[in-house]
Amino acid sequence: VVHPGAGNTRHTLQNALLALDPKLALVPRAGLVHRLDKDTSGLLVVARTPEAHAKLVAALAEREIERIYLAICTGAMTGGGTVDAPIGRHRTQRTRMAVRSDGREAVTHYRIVKRYRAHTLVRVQLETGRTHQIRVHLAHVGYPIVGDPLYVGRRRLPAGCSAALAAALGAFPRQALHAARLALAHPMTGRALEWEVPIPDDMAGLLAALDQDQQGV
């Protein structure tokens, strides 16, 4: 399990893993079992042998690996829910994904952690793992992730927000999405394993600004 900084691409991460352990050259994708979107922080699973990689990829396909994310969304949600909407490549903008009737099955569960005046911190659990799934699904239900360069549209400040919050929102450098928890069975022994990692400093700073704005500071 690794905790990459925001901005790592898969190619960069694979090179870093190979530098740490050259034997990973014998494992598909240098051991990476799944991907994080560019500029999403958090936890990843890395297998160190081809056998472990094959078993972990199979476990992921069978939905046996728990993946929990934290996201800061635009808009004040009234409750959690589940988005069950297929995802495919956008018909005209090839760098984007979209909800499409002919897309691949995609299911995302989300619940409110904290609601602010015009934003919401949510805990998201993936049932499937499509490209950009959380970002697409939250935008689809009207709560795009703060700072998302593809799905949030033009940045708008909430009415009456503090100068500190306006500055924090304007300066936030990426989508506010963090892979916070992983849980799985060890591919060889079957032993239950789990990891959690706190949100990074940039998201913590944004949440602090949201707290201050909520309190009228």
Short mmCIF file of C-alpha atoms in Angstrom, two decimals:
data_model
loop_
_atom_site.label_atom_id
_atom_site.label_comp_id
_atom_site.label_asym_id
_atom_site.label_seq_id
_atom_site.Cartn_x
_atom_site.Cartn_y
_atom_site.Cartn_z
CA VAL A 1 0.00 0.00 0.00
CA VAL A 2 1.35 3.42 -0.90
CA HIS A 3 0.20 6.94 -0.22
CA PRO A 4 1.05 9.02 -3.29
CA GLY A 5 1.01 12.77 -3.25
CA ALA A 6 -1.54 14.53 -5.40
CA GLY A 7 -0.55 14.82 -9.03
CA ASN A 8 1.08 11.41 -9.52
CA THR A 9 0.28 9.70 -12.81
CA ARG A 10 0.30 5.94 -13.20
CA HIS A 11 3.50 6.09 -15.27
CA THR A 12 5.29 8.19 -12.64
CA LEU A 13 4.09 5.94 -9.84
CA GLN A 14 5.20 2.78 -11.65
CA ASN A 15 8.66 4.26 -12.13
CA ALA A 16 8.83 5.15 -8.44
CA LEU A 17 7.79 1.62 -7.46
CA LEU A 18 10.42 0.09 -9.75
CA ALA A 19 13.06 2.32 -8.19
CA LEU A 20 12.09 1.02 -4.74
CA ASP A 21 11.93 -2.62 -5.83
CA PRO A 22 13.32 -3.56 -9.27
CA LYS A 23 11.74 -7.03 -8.93
CA LEU A 24 8.36 -5.39 -9.56
CA ALA A 25 9.37 -5.34 -13.23
CA LEU A 26 8.28 -9.01 -13.22
CA VAL A 27 4.77 -8.08 -12.00
CA PRO A 28 2.11 -6.64 -14.35
CA ARG A 29 1.87 -2.84 -14.10
CA ALA A 30 4.74 -2.86 -11.58
CA GLY A 31 2.34 -4.41 -9.08
CA LEU A 32 -0.45 -1.82 -9.25
CA VAL A 33 -3.80 -3.51 -8.65
CA HIS A 34 -6.00 -0.47 -9.29
CA ARG A 35 -5.65 3.18 -10.20
CA LEU A 36 -6.34 6.54 -8.63
CA ASP A 37 -7.35 9.43 -10.86
CA LYS A 38 -4.62 11.97 -11.48
CA ASP A 39 -4.54 14.42 -8.55
CA THR A 40 -6.52 12.13 -6.24
CA SER A 41 -4.58 11.43 -3.05
CA GLY A 42 -4.69 8.37 -0.83
CA LEU A 43 -4.16 4.64 -0.65
CA LEU A 44 -3.31 2.16 -3.40
CA VAL A 45 -2.79 -1.60 -3.42
CA VAL A 46 0.53 -2.85 -4.82
CA ALA A 47 1.25 -6.58 -5.25
CA ARG A 48 4.86 -7.75 -5.06
CA THR A 49 4.49 -11.04 -6.95
CA PRO A 50 2.59 -12.06 -10.10
CA GLU A 51 0.55 -14.56 -8.07
CA ALA A 52 -0.53 -11.96 -5.53
CA HIS A 53 -1.31 -9.50 -8.32
CA ALA A 54 -3.58 -11.98 -10.11
CA LYS A 55 -5.47 -12.82 -6.91
CA LEU A 56 -5.89 -9.20 -5.90
CA VAL A 57 -7.11 -8.17 -9.36
CA ALA A 58 -9.63 -11.01 -9.17
CA ALA A 59 -10.72 -9.91 -5.69
CA LEU A 60 -11.21 -6.38 -6.95
CA ALA A 61 -13.34 -7.65 -9.84
CA GLU A 62 -15.43 -9.68 -7.39
CA ARG A 63 -15.95 -6.55 -5.24
CA GLU A 64 -14.09 -8.08 -2.30
CA ILE A 65 -11.82 -5.08 -1.67
CA GLU A 66 -13.35 -2.26 0.35
CA ARG A 67 -12.43 1.21 -0.90
CA ILE A 68 -13.58 4.27 1.02
CA TYR A 69 -13.03 7.85 -0.15
CA LEU A 70 -13.62 11.30 1.29
CA ALA A 71 -14.78 14.07 -1.02
CA ILE A 72 -15.67 17.73 -0.57
CA CYS A 73 -18.62 18.50 -2.84
CA THR A 74 -20.20 21.70 -4.09
CA GLY A 75 -23.72 22.05 -2.71
CA ALA A 76 -25.37 21.24 0.63
CA MET A 77 -26.73 17.69 0.46
CA THR A 78 -29.91 16.78 2.32
CA GLY A 79 -29.00 13.10 2.68
CA GLY A 80 -26.82 10.28 1.45
CA GLY A 81 -27.72 7.78 -1.21
CA THR A 82 -26.61 5.42 -3.95
CA VAL A 83 -25.92 6.25 -7.57
CA ASP A 84 -26.53 3.27 -9.84
CA ALA A 85 -25.84 4.66 -13.31
CA PRO A 86 -23.70 3.16 -16.11
CA ILE A 87 -20.59 5.07 -17.18
CA GLY A 88 -18.93 5.29 -20.59
CA ARG A 89 -16.69 7.58 -22.57
CA HIS A 90 -18.20 11.02 -23.28
CA ARG A 91 -19.50 11.09 -26.84
CA THR A 92 -17.69 14.26 -27.89
CA GLN A 93 -15.13 15.09 -25.17
CA ARG A 94 -12.81 12.11 -25.11
CA THR A 95 -10.98 13.07 -21.91
CA ARG A 96 -14.24 12.88 -19.98
CA MET A 97 -16.51 10.09 -18.87
CA ALA A 98 -20.30 10.37 -18.66
CA VAL A 99 -23.41 8.56 -17.50
CA ARG A 100 -24.61 6.65 -20.57
CA SER A 101 -27.32 4.04 -21.02
CA ASP A 102 -24.86 1.91 -23.01
CA GLY A 103 -22.02 2.33 -20.49
CA ARG A 104 -20.60 -0.19 -18.04
CA GLU A 105 -22.33 -0.87 -14.73
CA ALA A 106 -21.26 1.61 -12.04
CA VAL A 107 -22.51 1.82 -8.43
CA THR A 108 -21.42 4.41 -5.87
CA HIS A 109 -22.66 4.75 -2.27
CA TYR A 110 -22.27 8.04 -0.41
CA ARG A 111 -23.21 9.46 2.97
CA ILE A 112 -22.87 12.84 4.61
CA VAL A 113 -19.99 13.33 7.03
CA LYS A 114 -20.56 17.08 7.52
CA ARG A 115 -22.77 19.61 5.77
CA TYR A 116 -21.72 23.23 5.37
CA ARG A 117 -23.66 26.24 4.09
CA ALA A 118 -22.97 25.44 0.45
CA HIS A 119 -20.69 22.38 0.54
CA THR A 120 -20.72 18.84 1.89
CA LEU A 121 -18.00 16.47 3.09
CA VAL A 122 -19.06 12.97 2.05
CA ARG A 123 -17.83 9.43 2.65
CA VAL A 124 -17.97 7.44 -0.57
CA GLN A 125 -17.80 3.68 -1.03
CA LEU A 126 -17.16 2.17 -4.44
CA GLU A 127 -19.00 -0.96 -5.43
CA THR A 128 -17.51 -0.88 -8.93
CA GLY A 129 -14.39 0.89 -10.19
CA ARG A 130 -14.98 2.72 -13.44
CA THR A 131 -12.73 5.53 -14.66
CA HIS A 132 -13.64 8.81 -12.87
CA GLN A 133 -16.58 7.00 -11.26
CA ILE A 134 -16.95 9.06 -8.06
CA ARG A 135 -16.41 12.32 -9.90
CA VAL A 136 -18.93 11.48 -12.62
CA HIS A 137 -21.58 10.13 -10.26
CA LEU A 138 -21.44 13.02 -7.78
CA ALA A 139 -21.62 15.53 -10.63
CA HIS A 140 -24.53 13.53 -12.10
CA VAL A 141 -26.60 13.97 -8.92
CA GLY A 142 -25.77 17.68 -8.76
CA TYR A 143 -22.88 17.73 -6.25
CA PRO A 144 -19.61 17.93 -8.21
CA ILE A 145 -16.34 17.66 -6.29
CA VAL A 146 -14.69 20.96 -5.44
CA GLY A 147 -11.81 21.80 -7.77
CA ASP A 148 -12.58 19.08 -10.32
CA PRO A 149 -11.13 20.36 -13.61
CA LEU A 150 -13.37 18.15 -15.76
CA TYR A 151 -16.75 17.94 -14.06
CA VAL A 152 -17.29 20.98 -11.85
CA GLY A 153 -17.72 23.56 -14.61
CA ARG A 154 -16.95 27.21 -13.97
CA ARG A 155 -16.00 27.82 -10.35
CA ARG A 156 -18.65 29.78 -8.48
CA LEU A 157 -18.35 31.13 -4.97
CA PRO A 158 -21.32 30.63 -2.62
CA ALA A 159 -23.25 33.79 -1.81
CA GLY A 160 -21.93 35.55 1.26
CA CYS A 161 -18.88 33.36 1.74
CA SER A 162 -15.98 34.75 3.72
CA ALA A 163 -12.88 36.16 2.08
CA ALA A 164 -10.86 33.31 3.58
CA LEU A 165 -13.14 30.68 2.09
CA ALA A 166 -13.18 32.44 -1.29
CA ALA A 167 -9.37 32.40 -1.29
CA ALA A 168 -9.24 28.73 -0.23
CA LEU A 169 -11.69 27.67 -2.93
CA GLY A 170 -9.96 29.72 -5.58
CA ALA A 171 -6.53 28.33 -4.74
CA PHE A 172 -7.48 24.68 -4.32
CA PRO A 173 -5.26 22.92 -6.88
CA ARG A 174 -7.14 19.68 -7.65
CA GLN A 175 -10.32 17.71 -7.12
CA ALA A 176 -10.95 17.39 -3.38
CA LEU A 177 -10.98 13.59 -3.40
CA HIS A 178 -8.98 11.29 -1.12
CA ALA A 179 -8.78 7.48 -0.90
CA ALA A 180 -8.96 7.18 2.88
CA ARG A 181 -9.45 3.47 3.62
CA LEU A 182 -8.68 0.06 2.12
CA ALA A 183 -9.67 -3.34 3.48
CA LEU A 184 -8.94 -6.72 1.89
CA ALA A 185 -7.96 -10.32 2.52
CA HIS A 186 -4.26 -11.10 2.11
CA PRO A 187 -3.98 -12.87 -1.26
CA MET A 188 -1.86 -15.72 0.10
CA THR A 189 -2.91 -16.20 3.73
CA GLY A 190 -6.48 -14.88 3.66
CA ARG A 191 -5.77 -12.74 6.73
CA ALA A 192 -8.00 -9.66 7.00
CA LEU A 193 -6.02 -6.45 6.44
CA GLU A 194 -7.06 -2.81 6.57
CA TRP A 195 -5.41 0.58 6.30
CA GLU A 196 -6.55 4.15 6.85
CA VAL A 197 -4.75 7.39 6.08
CA PRO A 198 -5.80 10.91 7.16
CA ILE A 199 -6.76 13.56 4.65
CA PRO A 200 -3.82 15.55 3.27
CA ASP A 201 -2.97 19.09 4.29
CA ASP A 202 -4.65 20.78 1.32
CA MET A 203 -8.05 19.20 2.02
CA ALA A 204 -7.64 19.78 5.77
CA GLY A 205 -7.01 23.47 5.07
CA LEU A 206 -10.10 23.71 2.90
CA LEU A 207 -12.23 22.04 5.59
CA ALA A 208 -10.86 24.50 8.16
CA ALA A 209 -11.90 27.39 5.92
CA LEU A 210 -15.36 25.84 5.53
CA ASP A 211 -15.64 25.46 9.31
CA GLN A 212 -14.70 29.09 9.86
CA ASP A 213 -17.19 30.25 7.22
CA GLN A 214 -19.90 28.11 8.84
CA GLN A 215 -19.21 29.76 12.19
CA GLY A 216 -19.20 33.23 10.67
CA VAL A 217 -15.56 33.83 11.56
#
